[in-house]
Amino acid sequence: GCARDWDGLTCWPRATFGEVVKIPCPRFFEEFTSFLQRNCTREELWSEPFPPYSVACGFDEGSSKEPEDQKSYYSAFWRVYTAGYAASVASLITALIVFAAFRKFHCTRNYIHMHLFVSFILRAVAVFTKDAVLFADETMDHCLMSTVACKAAVAFFQFSILANFFWLLIEGIYLQTLLLLTFVSNKKFVWWFIFAGWGAPAAVMFAWVLTRIHQQNTGCWDDDENGVVLWIIKGPILLTVLINFIIFINVIRILVHKLKSQEGGGSHSSHFVRLAKSTLLLIPLFGVHYIVFAFFPESTGLEARLYIELGLGSFQGFVVALLYCFSNAEVSSE
């Protein structure tokens, strides 16, 4: 029959002689839900798609959105998020060095911040690795690409995102613990936080990798054909965001109560208030957009996702370093 074929826009599965293959328009034509067909002819060669892309999917080769323009558009995004992740990595490494170099900053609060910094660094490294492995070669046939390297790059990328959200959740939990249990010896919580922050994402990733291997071992694991498999990653992330949102509301309630009862006076409490301001700013900043997009298909609002997740998201690490380190009064005075 006919071998799998990449026609530059979509991947056609292998077919037997005389078989007619029917597939939907590629996902990036998000406003079209039509189907394309191709025949595996007697000469074991593929026929041209019918109806053509211009009819079935609204793809006009003479329009302003032809492939070269699309390529230029995405290349501009690549430059923006590459610059954003590079700035984030540089600022986060500097913040890690500052917290590690001065003994004054060796405390539970800063240890948690440092793990959050590492999760953002891993996320940036994962993006660079994924780009290098999956998209470095423009002539690559994406129908046939299913190597261990590209699957490992995607798995590492998913793990870094999970770790990012789990450590943000731990920041919220720690903040609430400080406000509720002011005099608790919180050193005993550090190892539990570390275990949860890295162990939970690792457990989720282990389940996801096993499921991909046994149920959807296709391509480089960067597709989302099976919604159940995708929710193995989405579900825990959404859960951390929802818990953080509850913490967000509760912490505001506690702070308002303390200020009204004049218990928030003194340097000790003002220290907690400064930490609360930073964490409360991060929780909606890093979680709201995920809730907005979580229940929609991946192709929905593609341009908005690009602006938020790639454009703005790449600078999140820089914002974290700024809030927790560079704008910290103790760091500045030291």
Short mmCIF file of C-alpha atoms in Angstrom, two decimals:
data_model
loop_
_atom_site.label_atom_id
_atom_site.label_comp_id
_atom_site.label_asym_id
_atom_site.label_seq_id
_atom_site.Cartn_x
_atom_site.Cartn_y
_atom_site.Cartn_z
CA GLY A 1 0.00 0.00 0.00
CA CYS A 2 0.99 3.64 0.52
CA ALA A 3 3.45 4.67 3.21
CA ARG A 4 2.79 7.41 5.77
CA ASP A 5 3.17 10.81 4.17
CA TRP A 6 3.83 14.33 5.43
CA ASP A 7 2.50 16.84 2.88
CA GLY A 8 3.78 19.92 4.71
CA LEU A 9 0.51 20.60 6.50
CA THR A 10 -0.67 17.30 7.93
CA CYS A 11 0.30 13.66 8.40
CA TRP A 12 -1.44 10.94 6.39
CA PRO A 13 -1.39 7.41 7.89
CA ARG A 14 -0.34 4.40 5.83
CA ALA A 15 -3.07 2.83 3.71
CA THR A 16 -3.70 -0.30 1.65
CA PHE A 17 -4.18 -0.31 -2.13
CA GLY A 18 -7.50 1.25 -3.12
CA GLU A 19 -8.22 2.59 0.37
CA VAL A 20 -9.66 6.10 0.80
CA VAL A 21 -8.26 7.86 3.89
CA LYS A 22 -10.38 10.59 5.52
CA ILE A 23 -8.90 13.00 8.10
CA PRO A 24 -9.99 16.36 9.57
CA CYS A 25 -8.37 19.67 8.68
CA PRO A 26 -5.18 20.40 10.68
CA ARG A 27 -5.79 21.95 14.10
CA PHE A 28 -4.28 25.30 13.20
CA PHE A 29 -7.26 25.91 10.88
CA GLU A 30 -9.26 26.26 14.07
CA GLU A 31 -12.35 27.82 12.46
CA PHE A 32 -12.82 24.86 10.07
CA THR A 33 -14.08 21.37 10.95
CA SER A 34 -14.18 19.91 7.42
CA PHE A 35 -12.48 16.72 6.23
CA LEU A 36 -9.91 15.90 3.57
CA GLN A 37 -9.55 12.66 1.63
CA ARG A 38 -6.81 10.92 -0.35
CA ASN A 39 -6.77 7.71 -2.35
CA CYS A 40 -4.05 5.10 -2.28
CA THR A 41 -3.90 4.48 -6.02
CA ARG A 42 -3.05 1.32 -7.98
CA GLU A 43 0.52 2.56 -8.43
CA GLU A 44 0.77 2.72 -4.63
CA LEU A 45 1.04 6.51 -4.79
CA TRP A 46 -1.09 9.00 -2.94
CA SER A 47 -3.58 11.10 -4.90
CA GLU A 48 -3.89 14.84 -4.31
CA PRO A 49 -6.12 15.77 -1.32
CA PHE A 50 -9.77 16.28 -2.21
CA PRO A 51 -11.37 18.63 -1.71
CA PRO A 52 -8.17 20.74 -1.77
CA TYR A 53 -7.01 22.58 1.35
CA SER A 54 -8.26 25.88 -0.08
CA VAL A 55 -11.83 24.51 -0.21
CA ALA A 56 -11.97 22.19 2.81
CA CYS A 57 -9.91 24.22 5.28
CA GLY A 58 -10.00 27.77 3.90
CA PHE A 59 -6.29 27.72 3.11
CA ASP A 60 -5.62 30.33 0.42
CA GLU A 61 -2.08 30.23 -0.89
CA GLY A 62 -2.44 33.76 -2.24
CA SER A 63 -3.60 35.23 1.07
CA SER A 64 -1.48 37.09 3.60
CA LYS A 65 -1.42 33.97 5.79
CA GLU A 66 0.57 31.82 3.41
CA PRO A 67 3.24 29.52 4.89
CA GLU A 68 6.11 32.03 4.64
CA ASP A 69 4.09 34.66 6.51
CA GLN A 70 3.07 32.08 9.12
CA LYS A 71 6.71 31.07 9.47
CA SER A 72 7.74 34.70 9.98
CA TYR A 73 4.93 35.17 12.52
CA TYR A 74 5.98 32.18 14.61
CA SER A 75 9.66 33.08 14.27
CA ALA A 76 8.87 36.45 15.88
CA PHE A 77 7.19 34.62 18.77
CA TRP A 78 10.19 32.34 19.07
CA ARG A 79 12.49 35.37 19.45
CA VAL A 80 10.22 36.90 22.12
CA TYR A 81 9.89 33.83 24.31
CA THR A 82 13.54 32.89 23.86
CA ALA A 83 14.51 36.35 25.13
CA GLY A 84 11.98 36.04 27.96
CA TYR A 85 13.23 32.64 29.14
CA ALA A 86 16.87 33.76 28.82
CA ALA A 87 16.14 36.83 31.00
CA SER A 88 14.29 34.62 33.49
CA VAL A 89 17.15 32.09 33.72
CA ALA A 90 19.77 34.83 34.21
CA SER A 91 17.79 36.59 36.95
CA LEU A 92 16.82 33.34 38.73
CA ILE A 93 20.41 32.03 38.79
CA THR A 94 21.54 35.39 40.20
CA ALA A 95 18.81 35.19 42.88
CA LEU A 96 19.88 31.63 43.77
CA ILE A 97 23.49 32.76 44.18
CA VAL A 98 22.41 35.65 46.44
CA PHE A 99 20.32 33.38 48.69
CA ALA A 100 23.06 30.72 48.81
CA ALA A 101 25.99 33.11 49.41
CA PHE A 102 24.63 34.94 52.48
CA ARG A 103 23.99 32.87 55.60
CA LYS A 104 21.46 35.45 56.74
CA PHE A 105 19.10 34.20 54.01
CA HIS A 106 19.36 30.52 54.98
CA CYS A 107 15.85 29.91 56.29
CA THR A 108 12.78 27.82 55.42
CA ARG A 109 11.08 30.66 53.57
CA ASN A 110 14.05 31.23 51.26
CA TYR A 111 14.66 27.50 50.79
CA ILE A 112 11.12 27.25 49.38
CA HIS A 113 11.78 30.29 47.18
CA MET A 114 14.95 28.65 45.88
CA HIS A 115 13.11 25.48 44.90
CA LEU A 116 10.54 27.63 43.08
CA PHE A 117 13.44 29.35 41.28
CA VAL A 118 14.84 25.95 40.24
CA SER A 119 11.44 24.88 38.88
CA PHE A 120 11.33 28.00 36.69
CA ILE A 121 14.90 27.39 35.50
CA LEU A 122 13.97 23.79 34.60
CA ARG A 123 10.94 25.07 32.70
CA ALA A 124 13.11 27.41 30.60
CA VAL A 125 15.70 24.69 29.96
CA ALA A 126 12.89 22.29 28.99
CA VAL A 127 11.54 24.78 26.44
CA PHE A 128 15.00 25.26 24.89
CA THR A 129 15.55 21.48 24.82
CA LYS A 130 12.15 20.81 23.26
CA ASP A 131 12.76 23.42 20.56
CA ALA A 132 16.21 22.02 19.81
CA VAL A 133 15.03 18.41 19.55
CA LEU A 134 11.67 18.86 17.80
CA PHE A 135 12.08 21.93 15.61
CA ALA A 136 15.77 22.40 14.85
CA ASP A 137 15.57 20.54 11.51
CA GLU A 138 13.01 22.21 9.21
CA THR A 139 13.18 19.32 6.72
CA MET A 140 12.18 16.75 9.35
CA ASP A 141 9.25 14.45 8.52
CA HIS A 142 6.94 14.78 11.53
CA CYS A 143 5.04 11.64 10.50
CA LEU A 144 8.09 9.47 11.08
CA MET A 145 9.63 11.33 14.02
CA SER A 146 9.11 9.17 17.09
CA THR A 147 12.50 8.92 18.75
CA VAL A 148 13.36 8.34 22.40
CA ALA A 149 15.10 11.75 22.46
CA CYS A 150 12.02 13.71 21.36
CA LYS A 151 9.73 11.78 23.74
CA ALA A 152 12.14 12.41 26.60
CA ALA A 153 12.24 16.14 25.71
CA VAL A 154 8.43 16.37 25.82
CA ALA A 155 8.26 14.37 29.08
CA PHE A 156 10.87 16.69 30.67
CA PHE A 157 8.87 19.70 29.45
CA GLN A 158 5.65 18.37 31.04
CA PHE A 159 7.48 17.56 34.30
CA SER A 160 8.92 21.09 34.54
CA ILE A 161 5.44 22.63 34.13
CA LEU A 162 4.00 20.31 36.79
CA ALA A 163 6.85 21.12 39.20
CA ASN A 164 6.32 24.83 38.55
CA PHE A 165 2.66 24.72 39.59
CA PHE A 166 3.30 22.42 42.58
CA TRP A 167 5.99 24.73 43.99
CA LEU A 168 3.70 27.72 43.56
CA LEU A 169 1.10 25.76 45.56
CA ILE A 170 3.70 25.11 48.27
CA GLU A 171 4.43 28.86 48.42
CA GLY A 172 0.73 29.42 49.08
CA ILE A 173 0.52 26.64 51.69
CA TYR A 174 3.61 27.93 53.49
CA LEU A 175 2.25 31.47 53.55
CA GLN A 176 -1.02 30.29 55.10
CA THR A 177 0.93 28.17 57.64
CA LEU A 178 2.94 31.24 58.69
CA LEU A 179 -0.17 33.35 59.18
CA LEU A 180 -2.08 30.68 61.12
CA LEU A 181 0.80 29.18 63.15
CA THR A 182 3.10 32.12 63.86
CA PHE A 183 5.20 30.39 66.52
CA VAL A 184 5.51 26.95 64.91
CA SER A 185 9.00 25.57 64.28
CA ASN A 186 8.69 25.34 60.52
CA LYS A 187 12.03 23.62 59.84
CA LYS A 188 10.34 20.25 60.20
CA PHE A 189 8.11 21.13 57.24
CA VAL A 190 10.97 21.69 54.79
CA TRP A 191 11.50 18.05 53.86
CA TRP A 192 7.78 17.47 53.51
CA PHE A 193 7.59 20.46 51.18
CA ILE A 194 10.54 19.18 49.12
CA PHE A 195 9.04 15.70 48.93
CA ALA A 196 5.67 17.09 47.76
CA GLY A 197 7.14 19.70 45.40
CA TRP A 198 9.27 17.23 43.44
CA GLY A 199 7.74 13.87 44.34
CA ALA A 200 4.16 14.63 43.29
CA PRO A 201 5.13 15.87 39.78
CA ALA A 202 7.42 12.82 39.39
CA ALA A 203 4.55 10.47 40.33
CA VAL A 204 2.19 12.16 37.86
CA MET A 205 4.83 12.00 35.13
CA PHE A 206 5.43 8.30 35.80
CA ALA A 207 1.69 7.62 35.36
CA TRP A 208 1.57 9.76 32.20
CA VAL A 209 4.61 8.08 30.61
CA LEU A 210 3.23 4.59 31.31
CA THR A 211 -0.15 5.58 29.85
CA ARG A 212 1.47 7.05 26.72
CA ILE A 213 3.58 3.93 26.21
CA HIS A 214 0.64 1.53 26.51
CA GLN A 215 -2.26 3.57 25.09
CA GLN A 216 -0.99 6.40 22.89
CA ASN A 217 2.61 5.77 21.90
CA THR A 218 2.41 7.97 18.79
CA GLY A 219 4.76 10.61 17.42
CA CYS A 220 6.77 12.53 20.00
CA TRP A 221 4.01 12.56 22.63
CA ASP A 222 3.35 16.22 21.80
CA ASP A 223 -0.14 15.58 20.37
CA ASP A 224 -3.41 15.50 22.32
CA GLU A 225 -5.56 13.06 20.37
CA ASN A 226 -6.68 11.22 23.52
CA GLY A 227 -8.26 13.66 25.97
CA VAL A 228 -8.05 11.20 28.90
CA VAL A 229 -4.25 11.00 28.57
CA LEU A 230 -3.99 14.79 28.41
CA TRP A 231 -5.98 15.15 31.65
CA ILE A 232 -3.37 13.12 33.54
CA ILE A 233 -1.28 16.30 33.24
CA LYS A 234 -4.07 18.88 33.19
CA GLY A 235 -5.95 17.49 36.20
CA PRO A 236 -3.22 17.89 38.85
CA ILE A 237 -2.27 21.34 37.50
CA LEU A 238 -5.87 22.49 37.64
CA LEU A 239 -6.18 21.08 41.17
CA THR A 240 -3.12 23.06 42.36
CA VAL A 241 -4.53 26.24 40.80
CA LEU A 242 -7.93 25.77 42.47
CA ILE A 243 -6.36 25.03 45.89
CA ASN A 244 -4.14 28.10 45.51
CA PHE A 245 -7.19 30.20 44.68
CA ILE A 246 -8.88 29.01 47.91
CA ILE A 247 -5.67 29.84 49.81
CA PHE A 248 -5.65 33.26 48.08
CA ILE A 249 -9.13 34.07 49.43
CA ASN A 250 -8.36 32.68 52.89
CA VAL A 251 -5.08 34.58 53.26
CA ILE A 252 -6.78 37.85 52.33
CA ARG A 253 -9.43 37.12 54.97
CA ILE A 254 -6.75 36.41 57.61
CA LEU A 255 -4.79 39.56 56.75
CA VAL A 256 -7.89 41.76 56.90
CA HIS A 257 -8.80 40.25 60.28
CA LYS A 258 -5.27 40.80 61.67
CA LEU A 259 -5.16 44.41 60.46
CA LYS A 260 -8.57 45.17 61.96
CA SER A 261 -7.61 43.67 65.32
CA GLN A 262 -4.25 45.52 65.26
CA GLU A 263 -2.37 42.21 65.50
CA GLY A 264 -0.44 43.01 62.37
CA GLY A 265 1.83 45.54 64.07
CA GLY A 266 5.51 45.01 64.65
CA SER A 267 8.39 44.01 62.44
CA HIS A 268 7.66 40.26 62.75
CA SER A 269 4.15 40.59 61.34
CA SER A 270 5.11 43.20 58.76
CA HIS A 271 7.65 40.68 57.49
CA PHE A 272 4.76 38.22 56.91
CA VAL A 273 2.72 40.95 55.24
CA ARG A 274 5.55 41.62 52.74
CA LEU A 275 5.76 37.90 51.96
CA ALA A 276 1.98 37.79 51.62
CA LYS A 277 2.00 40.64 49.10
CA SER A 278 4.51 38.80 46.90
CA THR A 279 2.74 35.43 47.06
CA LEU A 280 -0.75 36.89 46.64
CA LEU A 281 0.44 38.66 43.50
CA LEU A 282 1.87 35.43 42.06
CA ILE A 283 -1.17 33.21 42.67
CA PRO A 284 -3.59 35.00 40.30
CA LEU A 285 -0.75 35.96 37.95
CA PHE A 286 0.23 32.33 37.29
CA GLY A 287 -3.09 30.56 37.70
CA VAL A 288 -6.01 32.51 36.24
CA HIS A 289 -5.14 31.99 32.56
CA TYR A 290 -4.80 28.24 33.09
CA ILE A 291 -8.36 28.00 34.46
CA VAL A 292 -9.65 30.06 31.52
CA PHE A 293 -8.14 27.71 28.92
CA ALA A 294 -8.25 24.37 30.79
CA PHE A 295 -11.70 23.20 29.67
CA PHE A 296 -11.33 24.20 26.02
CA PRO A 297 -9.65 22.19 23.23
CA GLU A 298 -5.99 23.00 22.63
CA SER A 299 -6.81 24.67 19.30
CA THR A 300 -9.26 27.13 20.91
CA GLY A 301 -7.96 30.69 21.17
CA LEU A 302 -4.60 29.69 19.71
CA GLU A 303 -3.30 33.25 19.28
CA ALA A 304 -4.37 34.22 22.82
CA ARG A 305 -2.55 31.16 24.17
CA LEU A 306 0.57 32.15 22.25
CA TYR A 307 0.56 35.67 23.70
CA ILE A 308 -0.10 34.53 27.29
CA GLU A 309 1.82 31.24 27.53
CA LEU A 310 4.76 32.07 25.28
CA GLY A 311 4.93 35.86 25.22
CA LEU A 312 4.08 36.75 28.83
CA GLY A 313 4.73 33.33 30.38
CA SER A 314 8.39 33.35 29.42
CA PHE A 315 9.00 36.37 31.70
CA GLN A 316 7.35 34.79 34.77
CA GLY A 317 10.69 33.61 36.15
CA PHE A 318 12.03 37.16 35.99
CA VAL A 319 8.95 38.43 37.89
CA VAL A 320 9.46 35.75 40.57
CA ALA A 321 13.13 36.69 41.04
CA LEU A 322 12.14 40.37 41.21
CA LEU A 323 9.43 39.86 43.85
CA TYR A 324 11.22 37.40 46.12
CA CYS A 325 14.81 38.58 45.80
CA PHE A 326 15.69 41.82 44.03
CA SER A 327 12.89 43.96 45.50
CA ASN A 328 13.29 42.38 48.95
CA ALA A 329 14.32 45.01 51.53
CA GLU A 330 16.59 42.54 53.39
CA VAL A 331 18.45 41.64 50.20
CA SER A 332 18.86 45.31 49.27
CA SER A 333 20.24 46.26 52.69
CA GLU A 334 22.63 43.29 52.72
#
